[in-house]
Short mmCIF file of N, CA, C and O in Angstrom, two decimals:
data_model
loop_
_atom_site.label_atom_id
_atom_site.label_comp_id
_atom_site.label_asym_id
_atom_site.label_seq_id
_atom_site.Cartn_x
_atom_site.Cartn_y
_atom_site.Cartn_z
N MET G 1 2.02 7.64 20.39
CA MET G 1 0.98 6.39 20.24
C MET G 1 1.33 5.91 18.78
O MET G 1 1.16 4.75 18.48
N SER G 2 1.90 6.75 17.84
CA SER G 2 1.80 6.01 16.51
C SER G 2 3.24 5.14 16.45
O SER G 2 3.27 4.15 15.63
N THR G 3 4.24 5.48 17.48
CA THR G 3 5.48 4.40 17.47
C THR G 3 4.84 3.08 17.87
O THR G 3 5.25 1.95 17.23
N LEU G 4 3.82 2.97 18.86
CA LEU G 4 3.39 1.61 19.50
C LEU G 4 2.59 1.02 18.37
O LEU G 4 2.64 -0.17 18.12
N GLY G 5 1.72 1.76 17.68
CA GLY G 5 0.80 1.38 16.50
C GLY G 5 1.73 0.81 15.35
O GLY G 5 1.32 -0.13 14.80
N ASN G 6 2.88 1.44 15.19
CA ASN G 6 3.54 1.08 14.07
C ASN G 6 4.40 -0.40 14.31
O ASN G 6 4.45 -1.04 13.46
N ILE G 7 4.65 -0.49 15.61
CA ILE G 7 5.43 -1.81 16.05
C ILE G 7 4.49 -2.88 15.92
O ILE G 7 4.72 -4.02 15.45
N ILE G 8 3.16 -2.49 16.42
CA ILE G 8 2.14 -3.72 16.35
C ILE G 8 1.78 -4.02 15.11
O ILE G 8 1.62 -5.23 14.53
N TRP G 9 1.66 -3.08 14.22
CA TRP G 9 1.38 -3.11 12.69
C TRP G 9 2.23 -4.05 12.10
O TRP G 9 1.95 -4.85 11.31
N PHE G 10 3.62 -3.66 12.26
CA PHE G 10 4.69 -4.21 11.53
C PHE G 10 4.69 -5.99 11.82
O PHE G 10 4.80 -6.62 10.86
N LEU G 11 4.30 -6.32 13.31
CA LEU G 11 4.29 -7.74 13.53
C LEU G 11 2.86 -8.28 13.10
O LEU G 11 2.93 -9.56 12.68
N LEU G 12 1.73 -7.83 12.89
CA LEU G 12 0.49 -8.32 12.56
C LEU G 12 0.32 -8.13 11.21
O LEU G 12 -0.36 -9.03 10.71
N GLY G 13 0.59 -7.03 10.42
CA GLY G 13 0.18 -7.10 8.96
C GLY G 13 1.22 -6.27 8.25
O GLY G 13 0.98 -6.29 7.12
N GLY G 14 1.94 -5.40 8.62
CA GLY G 14 2.81 -4.49 7.95
C GLY G 14 3.99 -5.36 7.09
O GLY G 14 4.28 -5.03 5.86
N LEU G 15 4.42 -6.53 7.71
CA LEU G 15 5.36 -7.10 7.08
C LEU G 15 4.71 -7.89 5.66
O LEU G 15 5.42 -7.68 4.49
N ILE G 16 3.44 -8.42 6.05
CA ILE G 16 2.66 -8.86 4.71
C ILE G 16 2.45 -7.81 3.69
O ILE G 16 2.93 -8.05 2.53
N ALA G 17 2.15 -6.53 4.11
CA ALA G 17 1.72 -5.46 3.15
C ALA G 17 3.02 -5.00 2.45
O ALA G 17 2.93 -4.80 1.03
N GLY G 18 4.17 -4.80 3.29
CA GLY G 18 5.27 -4.50 2.41
C GLY G 18 5.94 -5.48 1.68
O GLY G 18 6.38 -4.98 0.79
N MET G 19 5.90 -6.81 1.95
CA MET G 19 6.45 -7.88 1.15
C MET G 19 5.56 -7.79 -0.22
O MET G 19 6.17 -8.07 -1.28
N CYS G 20 4.42 -7.44 -0.29
CA CYS G 20 3.43 -7.63 -1.34
C CYS G 20 3.83 -6.35 -2.43
O CYS G 20 4.20 -6.51 -3.35
N TRP G 21 4.24 -5.33 -1.67
CA TRP G 21 4.65 -4.08 -2.60
C TRP G 21 5.91 -4.25 -3.22
O TRP G 21 6.50 -4.25 -4.20
N LEU G 22 6.91 -4.88 -2.27
CA LEU G 22 8.33 -5.30 -2.60
C LEU G 22 8.44 -6.28 -3.82
O LEU G 22 9.05 -6.09 -4.76
N ILE G 23 7.62 -7.35 -3.78
CA ILE G 23 7.55 -8.46 -4.72
C ILE G 23 6.79 -7.71 -5.96
O ILE G 23 7.45 -8.13 -7.11
N ALA G 24 5.87 -6.87 -5.87
CA ALA G 24 5.34 -6.24 -7.03
C ALA G 24 6.45 -5.45 -7.67
O ALA G 24 6.36 -5.28 -8.85
N GLY G 25 7.09 -4.79 -7.01
CA GLY G 25 8.12 -3.92 -7.55
C GLY G 25 9.19 -4.35 -8.09
O GLY G 25 9.66 -4.16 -9.31
N LEU G 26 9.76 -5.55 -7.68
CA LEU G 26 10.90 -6.64 -8.12
C LEU G 26 10.15 -7.23 -9.46
O LEU G 26 11.17 -7.03 -10.50
N LEU G 27 9.07 -7.64 -9.40
CA LEU G 27 8.39 -8.16 -10.76
C LEU G 27 8.44 -7.03 -11.87
O LEU G 27 8.67 -7.16 -12.89
N CYS G 28 8.12 -5.90 -11.49
CA CYS G 28 7.95 -4.75 -12.61
C CYS G 28 9.34 -4.40 -13.11
O CYS G 28 9.36 -3.96 -14.18
N CYS G 29 10.35 -4.49 -12.24
CA CYS G 29 11.72 -3.83 -12.68
C CYS G 29 12.21 -4.92 -13.56
O CYS G 29 13.46 -4.74 -13.87
N ILE G 30 11.81 -6.15 -13.85
CA ILE G 30 12.36 -7.03 -14.65
C ILE G 30 12.38 -6.60 -16.02
O ILE G 30 13.53 -6.69 -16.55
N THR G 31 11.39 -5.69 -16.69
CA THR G 31 11.60 -5.16 -17.93
C THR G 31 11.85 -3.56 -17.66
O THR G 31 11.71 -3.12 -16.64
N ILE G 32 12.30 -3.14 -18.75
CA ILE G 32 12.71 -1.62 -18.94
C ILE G 32 11.43 -0.73 -18.62
O ILE G 32 11.24 0.29 -18.24
N ILE G 33 10.37 -1.21 -19.36
CA ILE G 33 9.04 -0.43 -19.46
C ILE G 33 8.68 -0.21 -18.19
O ILE G 33 7.90 0.38 -17.73
N GLY G 34 8.65 -1.46 -17.10
CA GLY G 34 8.16 -1.69 -15.83
C GLY G 34 8.94 -0.98 -14.84
O GLY G 34 8.36 -0.78 -13.57
N ILE G 35 10.06 -0.36 -14.99
CA ILE G 35 10.87 0.25 -13.93
C ILE G 35 10.03 1.34 -13.19
O ILE G 35 10.15 1.68 -12.22
N PRO G 36 9.42 2.32 -14.04
CA PRO G 36 8.68 3.31 -13.33
C PRO G 36 7.67 2.88 -12.32
O PRO G 36 7.45 3.13 -11.28
N LEU G 37 6.95 1.81 -12.77
CA LEU G 37 5.96 0.96 -11.93
C LEU G 37 6.81 0.44 -10.69
O LEU G 37 6.29 0.56 -9.59
N GLY G 38 7.80 -0.19 -10.86
CA GLY G 38 8.67 -0.60 -9.77
C GLY G 38 9.11 0.20 -8.85
O GLY G 38 9.08 0.15 -7.52
N ILE G 39 9.73 1.41 -9.29
CA ILE G 39 9.99 2.56 -8.50
C ILE G 39 8.73 2.84 -7.61
O ILE G 39 9.09 3.40 -6.49
N GLN G 40 7.88 3.14 -8.16
CA GLN G 40 6.55 3.72 -7.36
C GLN G 40 6.29 2.59 -6.42
O GLN G 40 5.82 2.98 -5.12
N CYS G 41 6.27 1.37 -6.59
CA CYS G 41 6.00 0.45 -5.50
C CYS G 41 7.09 0.57 -4.35
O CYS G 41 6.80 0.26 -3.39
N PHE G 42 8.29 0.67 -4.87
CA PHE G 42 9.40 0.68 -3.74
C PHE G 42 9.11 2.09 -2.81
O PHE G 42 9.43 1.98 -1.54
N LYS G 43 8.48 2.92 -3.13
CA LYS G 43 8.18 4.23 -2.44
C LYS G 43 7.09 3.73 -1.15
O LYS G 43 7.07 4.32 -0.10
N PHE G 44 6.17 2.70 -1.50
CA PHE G 44 5.30 2.53 -0.73
C PHE G 44 5.77 1.24 0.28
O PHE G 44 4.88 0.87 1.15
N VAL G 45 6.88 0.71 -0.01
CA VAL G 45 7.15 -0.41 0.84
C VAL G 45 7.41 0.09 2.42
O VAL G 45 6.91 -0.43 3.32
N GLU G 46 8.20 1.33 2.49
CA GLU G 46 8.40 1.86 3.92
C GLU G 46 6.91 2.32 4.52
O GLU G 46 6.86 2.14 5.66
N LEU G 47 6.12 2.80 3.65
CA LEU G 47 4.78 3.19 4.20
C LEU G 47 4.07 1.98 4.70
O LEU G 47 3.25 2.06 5.68
N SER G 48 4.31 0.80 4.01
CA SER G 48 3.52 -0.18 4.33
C SER G 48 4.10 -0.93 5.58
O SER G 48 3.16 -1.66 6.40
N PHE G 49 5.41 -0.77 5.88
CA PHE G 49 5.78 -1.27 6.96
C PHE G 49 5.48 -0.21 8.44
O PHE G 49 5.22 -1.09 9.37
N PHE G 50 5.36 0.87 8.04
CA PHE G 50 5.05 1.74 9.20
C PHE G 50 4.10 2.87 8.67
O PHE G 50 4.55 3.96 8.47
N PRO G 51 2.73 2.55 8.83
CA PRO G 51 1.85 3.65 8.17
C PRO G 51 1.19 4.73 9.21
O PRO G 51 0.70 5.57 8.68
N PHE G 52 1.62 4.45 10.40
CA PHE G 52 0.56 5.15 11.55
C PHE G 52 1.59 6.60 11.44
O PHE G 52 2.67 6.53 11.53
N GLY G 53 0.78 7.63 11.49
CA GLY G 53 1.42 8.77 11.34
C GLY G 53 1.62 9.42 10.04
O GLY G 53 2.07 10.44 9.83
N LYS G 54 1.26 8.73 9.06
CA LYS G 54 1.40 9.30 7.57
C LYS G 54 0.05 8.92 7.03
O LYS G 54 -0.81 8.18 7.47
N ASP G 55 -0.07 9.74 5.98
CA ASP G 55 -1.32 9.75 4.94
C ASP G 55 -0.99 9.93 3.60
O ASP G 55 0.16 10.08 3.18
N ILE G 56 -2.12 9.59 2.82
CA ILE G 56 -1.82 9.51 1.25
C ILE G 56 -2.71 10.40 0.78
O ILE G 56 -3.93 10.55 1.02
N GLN G 57 -2.09 11.49 -0.23
CA GLN G 57 -2.81 12.42 -0.74
C GLN G 57 -2.85 11.96 -2.38
O GLN G 57 -1.74 11.66 -2.93
N PHE G 58 -4.16 11.61 -2.97
CA PHE G 58 -4.32 11.46 -4.31
C PHE G 58 -4.45 12.59 -5.08
O PHE G 58 -5.31 13.41 -4.74
N SER G 59 -3.59 12.53 -6.35
CA SER G 59 -4.06 13.60 -7.37
C SER G 59 -4.41 12.99 -8.41
O SER G 59 -4.12 11.81 -8.81
N SER G 60 -4.97 13.72 -9.54
CA SER G 60 -5.37 13.19 -10.62
C SER G 60 -4.70 13.96 -11.83
O SER G 60 -4.45 15.07 -11.93
N GLY G 61 -4.34 13.14 -12.99
CA GLY G 61 -3.77 13.71 -14.13
C GLY G 61 -3.96 12.63 -15.11
O GLY G 61 -4.22 11.53 -14.97
N THR G 62 -3.73 13.22 -16.65
CA THR G 62 -4.08 12.29 -17.54
C THR G 62 -3.08 11.22 -17.64
O THR G 62 -3.37 10.03 -17.66
N ALA G 63 -1.75 11.47 -17.43
CA ALA G 63 -0.76 10.35 -17.29
C ALA G 63 -0.83 9.46 -16.06
O ALA G 63 -0.56 8.11 -16.35
N SER G 64 -1.40 9.94 -15.16
CA SER G 64 -1.26 9.10 -14.09
C SER G 64 -2.55 8.26 -14.05
O SER G 64 -2.51 6.92 -13.47
N VAL G 65 -3.66 8.55 -14.74
CA VAL G 65 -4.93 7.76 -15.00
C VAL G 65 -4.41 6.75 -15.90
O VAL G 65 -4.80 5.48 -15.72
N LEU G 66 -3.82 6.96 -16.97
CA LEU G 66 -3.57 5.91 -17.92
C LEU G 66 -2.40 4.87 -17.27
O LEU G 66 -2.59 3.70 -17.45
N ILE G 67 -1.40 5.13 -16.34
CA ILE G 67 -0.79 4.37 -15.86
C ILE G 67 -1.46 3.47 -14.54
O ILE G 67 -0.94 2.38 -14.56
N ASN G 68 -2.21 4.15 -14.06
CA ASN G 68 -3.11 3.36 -13.06
C ASN G 68 -3.89 2.31 -13.67
O ASN G 68 -4.03 1.31 -13.16
N ILE G 69 -4.36 2.50 -14.88
CA ILE G 69 -5.25 1.46 -15.52
C ILE G 69 -4.21 0.20 -16.08
O ILE G 69 -4.59 -0.90 -15.80
N LEU G 70 -3.02 0.67 -16.53
CA LEU G 70 -2.19 -0.39 -16.83
C LEU G 70 -1.77 -1.23 -15.30
O LEU G 70 -1.69 -2.52 -15.33
N TRP G 71 -1.69 -0.49 -14.34
CA TRP G 71 -1.18 -1.08 -13.05
C TRP G 71 -2.34 -1.80 -12.58
O TRP G 71 -2.09 -3.02 -12.10
N LEU G 72 -3.67 -1.42 -12.79
CA LEU G 72 -4.72 -2.39 -12.16
C LEU G 72 -4.87 -3.60 -12.87
O LEU G 72 -5.14 -4.64 -12.26
N LEU G 73 -4.50 -3.59 -14.35
CA LEU G 73 -4.60 -4.77 -15.04
C LEU G 73 -3.35 -5.79 -14.63
O LEU G 73 -3.60 -7.08 -14.63
N ILE G 74 -2.29 -5.16 -14.26
CA ILE G 74 -1.20 -6.19 -13.98
C ILE G 74 -1.24 -6.63 -12.42
O ILE G 74 -1.20 -7.81 -12.08
N PHE G 75 -1.00 -5.80 -11.42
CA PHE G 75 -1.21 -6.10 -10.16
C PHE G 75 -2.45 -5.49 -9.09
O PHE G 75 -2.55 -6.05 -8.11
N GLY G 76 -2.85 -4.55 -9.71
CA GLY G 76 -3.50 -3.57 -8.73
C GLY G 76 -4.79 -4.25 -8.17
O GLY G 76 -5.12 -4.20 -6.96
N PHE G 77 -5.64 -4.90 -9.14
CA PHE G 77 -6.83 -5.73 -8.55
C PHE G 77 -6.38 -6.80 -7.52
O PHE G 77 -7.15 -6.74 -6.53
N GLU G 78 -5.52 -7.40 -7.82
CA GLU G 78 -5.08 -8.58 -6.74
C GLU G 78 -4.55 -8.07 -5.51
O GLU G 78 -5.06 -8.63 -4.34
N MET G 79 -3.90 -7.17 -5.56
CA MET G 79 -3.32 -6.33 -4.31
C MET G 79 -4.34 -5.65 -3.43
O MET G 79 -4.45 -5.91 -2.23
N ALA G 80 -5.22 -5.15 -4.10
CA ALA G 80 -6.53 -4.40 -3.31
C ALA G 80 -7.25 -5.43 -2.94
O ALA G 80 -7.91 -5.26 -1.86
N LEU G 81 -7.46 -6.42 -3.53
CA LEU G 81 -8.36 -7.72 -2.97
C LEU G 81 -7.80 -8.25 -1.71
O LEU G 81 -8.48 -8.41 -0.66
N ILE G 82 -6.53 -8.48 -1.69
CA ILE G 82 -5.70 -9.00 -0.57
C ILE G 82 -5.98 -8.16 0.63
O ILE G 82 -6.29 -8.38 1.65
N PHE G 83 -5.70 -7.02 0.41
CA PHE G 83 -5.73 -6.00 1.42
C PHE G 83 -7.02 -5.58 2.05
O PHE G 83 -7.32 -5.50 3.17
N ALA G 84 -8.00 -5.71 1.03
CA ALA G 84 -9.42 -5.57 1.55
C ALA G 84 -9.88 -6.77 2.44
O ALA G 84 -10.35 -6.55 3.61
N VAL G 85 -9.54 -8.04 1.95
CA VAL G 85 -9.93 -9.08 2.63
C VAL G 85 -9.10 -9.21 4.06
O VAL G 85 -9.91 -9.42 5.27
N ILE G 86 -7.76 -8.90 4.15
CA ILE G 86 -7.21 -8.75 5.43
C ILE G 86 -7.79 -7.79 6.31
O ILE G 86 -7.80 -7.80 7.53
N GLY G 87 -8.08 -6.51 5.86
CA GLY G 87 -8.86 -5.48 6.33
C GLY G 87 -10.11 -5.78 7.13
O GLY G 87 -10.40 -5.72 8.24
N LEU G 88 -10.92 -6.63 6.47
CA LEU G 88 -12.06 -7.21 7.00
C LEU G 88 -11.88 -8.07 8.08
O LEU G 88 -12.61 -8.15 9.14
N LEU G 89 -10.75 -8.89 8.01
CA LEU G 89 -10.41 -9.90 9.11
C LEU G 89 -10.00 -9.19 10.27
O LEU G 89 -10.37 -9.49 11.50
N PHE G 90 -9.20 -7.96 10.01
CA PHE G 90 -8.93 -7.22 11.12
C PHE G 90 -10.09 -6.36 11.89
O PHE G 90 -10.09 -6.29 12.99
N CYS G 91 -11.07 -6.06 11.22
CA CYS G 91 -12.24 -5.37 11.61
C CYS G 91 -13.22 -6.29 12.36
O CYS G 91 -14.20 -5.88 13.01
N ILE G 92 -13.05 -7.55 12.42
CA ILE G 92 -13.76 -8.45 13.30
C ILE G 92 -13.76 -8.01 14.66
O ILE G 92 -14.72 -8.03 15.32
N THR G 93 -12.47 -7.68 15.17
CA THR G 93 -12.41 -7.41 16.61
C THR G 93 -12.23 -5.73 16.81
O THR G 93 -11.98 -5.04 15.86
N ILE G 94 -12.69 -5.32 17.94
CA ILE G 94 -12.50 -3.88 18.13
C ILE G 94 -11.01 -3.46 18.23
O ILE G 94 -10.89 -2.41 17.60
N ILE G 95 -10.17 -4.18 18.75
CA ILE G 95 -8.91 -3.90 18.69
C ILE G 95 -8.15 -3.68 17.44
O ILE G 95 -7.20 -3.17 17.18
N GLY G 96 -8.77 -4.71 16.35
CA GLY G 96 -8.21 -4.58 15.20
C GLY G 96 -8.59 -3.59 14.19
O GLY G 96 -8.21 -3.47 13.14
N ILE G 97 -9.66 -2.71 14.37
CA ILE G 97 -10.20 -1.98 13.61
C ILE G 97 -9.26 -0.79 13.26
O ILE G 97 -9.20 -0.61 11.66
N PRO G 98 -8.43 -0.28 14.04
CA PRO G 98 -7.29 0.80 13.42
C PRO G 98 -6.42 0.03 12.37
O PRO G 98 -6.03 0.59 11.27
N PHE G 99 -5.98 -1.39 12.69
CA PHE G 99 -5.42 -2.02 11.62
C PHE G 99 -5.91 -2.28 10.27
O PHE G 99 -5.60 -2.41 9.18
N GLY G 100 -7.24 -2.64 10.35
CA GLY G 100 -8.11 -2.88 9.30
C GLY G 100 -8.31 -1.51 8.42
O GLY G 100 -8.32 -1.87 7.26
N LEU G 101 -8.59 -0.49 9.13
CA LEU G 101 -8.45 0.86 8.51
C LEU G 101 -7.18 0.87 7.54
O LEU G 101 -7.32 1.61 6.34
N GLN G 102 -6.10 0.57 8.06
CA GLN G 102 -4.78 0.78 7.57
C GLN G 102 -4.90 0.09 6.27
O GLN G 102 -4.34 0.28 5.11
N MET G 103 -5.51 -1.30 6.27
CA MET G 103 -5.39 -2.10 5.26
C MET G 103 -6.36 -1.61 4.12
O MET G 103 -6.05 -1.77 3.01
N PHE G 104 -7.54 -1.01 4.52
CA PHE G 104 -8.23 -0.29 3.57
C PHE G 104 -7.70 0.83 2.74
O PHE G 104 -7.80 0.98 1.50
N LYS G 105 -6.73 1.62 3.52
CA LYS G 105 -6.09 2.54 2.69
C LYS G 105 -5.13 2.04 1.99
O LYS G 105 -4.87 2.64 0.77
N PHE G 106 -4.32 1.04 2.22
CA PHE G 106 -3.57 0.22 1.25
C PHE G 106 -4.18 -0.33 0.03
O PHE G 106 -3.58 -0.61 -1.06
N ALA G 107 -5.63 -0.79 0.28
CA ALA G 107 -6.39 -1.47 -0.76
C ALA G 107 -6.67 -0.10 -1.74
O ALA G 107 -6.46 -0.36 -2.96
N LYS G 108 -7.15 1.10 -1.26
CA LYS G 108 -7.29 2.18 -2.20
C LYS G 108 -6.02 2.61 -2.81
O LYS G 108 -6.08 2.71 -4.13
N LEU G 109 -4.79 2.40 -2.09
CA LEU G 109 -3.43 2.65 -2.79
C LEU G 109 -3.16 1.57 -3.79
O LEU G 109 -2.56 2.01 -4.68
N ALA G 110 -3.65 0.53 -3.61
CA ALA G 110 -3.03 -0.58 -4.63
C ALA G 110 -3.99 -0.38 -5.77
O ALA G 110 -3.64 -0.72 -6.90
N LEU G 111 -5.07 0.24 -5.76
CA LEU G 111 -5.67 0.41 -7.17
C LEU G 111 -5.44 1.89 -7.62
O LEU G 111 -5.40 1.71 -9.05
N MET G 112 -5.02 2.74 -7.01
CA MET G 112 -4.60 4.08 -7.66
C MET G 112 -3.12 4.38 -7.09
O MET G 112 -3.07 5.46 -6.49
N PRO G 113 -2.07 3.74 -7.45
CA PRO G 113 -0.81 4.11 -6.77
C PRO G 113 0.03 5.40 -7.45
O PRO G 113 0.97 6.26 -6.74
N PHE G 114 -0.27 5.59 -8.67
CA PHE G 114 0.14 6.74 -9.33
C PHE G 114 -0.31 7.98 -9.07
O PHE G 114 -1.55 7.93 -9.43
N GLY G 115 0.33 9.11 -8.96
CA GLY G 115 -0.18 10.33 -8.64
C GLY G 115 -0.49 10.33 -6.95
O GLY G 115 -0.92 11.47 -6.60
N ALA G 116 -0.30 9.26 -6.37
CA ALA G 116 -0.40 9.28 -4.82
C ALA G 116 0.93 9.84 -4.22
O ALA G 116 2.14 9.46 -4.64
N GLN G 117 0.73 10.54 -3.12
CA GLN G 117 1.93 11.10 -2.29
C GLN G 117 1.79 10.96 -0.83
O GLN G 117 0.69 10.93 -0.42
N ILE G 118 2.85 10.38 -0.29
CA ILE G 118 3.03 10.28 1.12
C ILE G 118 3.07 11.58 1.98
O ILE G 118 4.13 12.24 1.59
N VAL G 119 2.11 11.77 2.81
CA VAL G 119 2.26 13.02 3.74
C VAL G 119 2.28 12.64 5.22
O VAL G 119 1.61 11.81 5.56
N ILE G 120 3.35 13.11 5.78
CA ILE G 120 3.61 12.75 7.05
C ILE G 120 2.89 13.85 7.99
O ILE G 120 2.77 14.98 7.69
N ASN G 121 1.87 13.24 8.98
CA ASN G 121 1.11 14.18 9.65
C ASN G 121 1.85 14.72 10.88
O ASN G 121 2.55 13.76 11.40
N GLN G 122 1.65 15.89 11.10
CA GLN G 122 2.31 16.78 12.22
C GLN G 122 1.61 16.61 13.39
O GLN G 122 0.38 16.79 13.61
#
């Protein structure tokens, strides 16, 4: 089921979500200071393309909180807003609810990407 969901997701919203993370990562890698931000963005590109069957675990730490605040000021708020609006549009129909929930997962991830780890569901 997750394979079919991933294929439909990629066509309907995953390409947009993945490109957002890719563009943010490329823009962050322009400067030496932004390279760690860019590398974290590149980790989430594959997750954005194929999210079904994967989950995100959030952890907290002092360093990740400080970097998340910096991220929030640069790209985080805008990306979270985009993902939340697209998620609301998906949730208008019953068929789109699983895709909307994935977009909400990415909205939360866009607010706090540092300290987050991708976990594959068994």
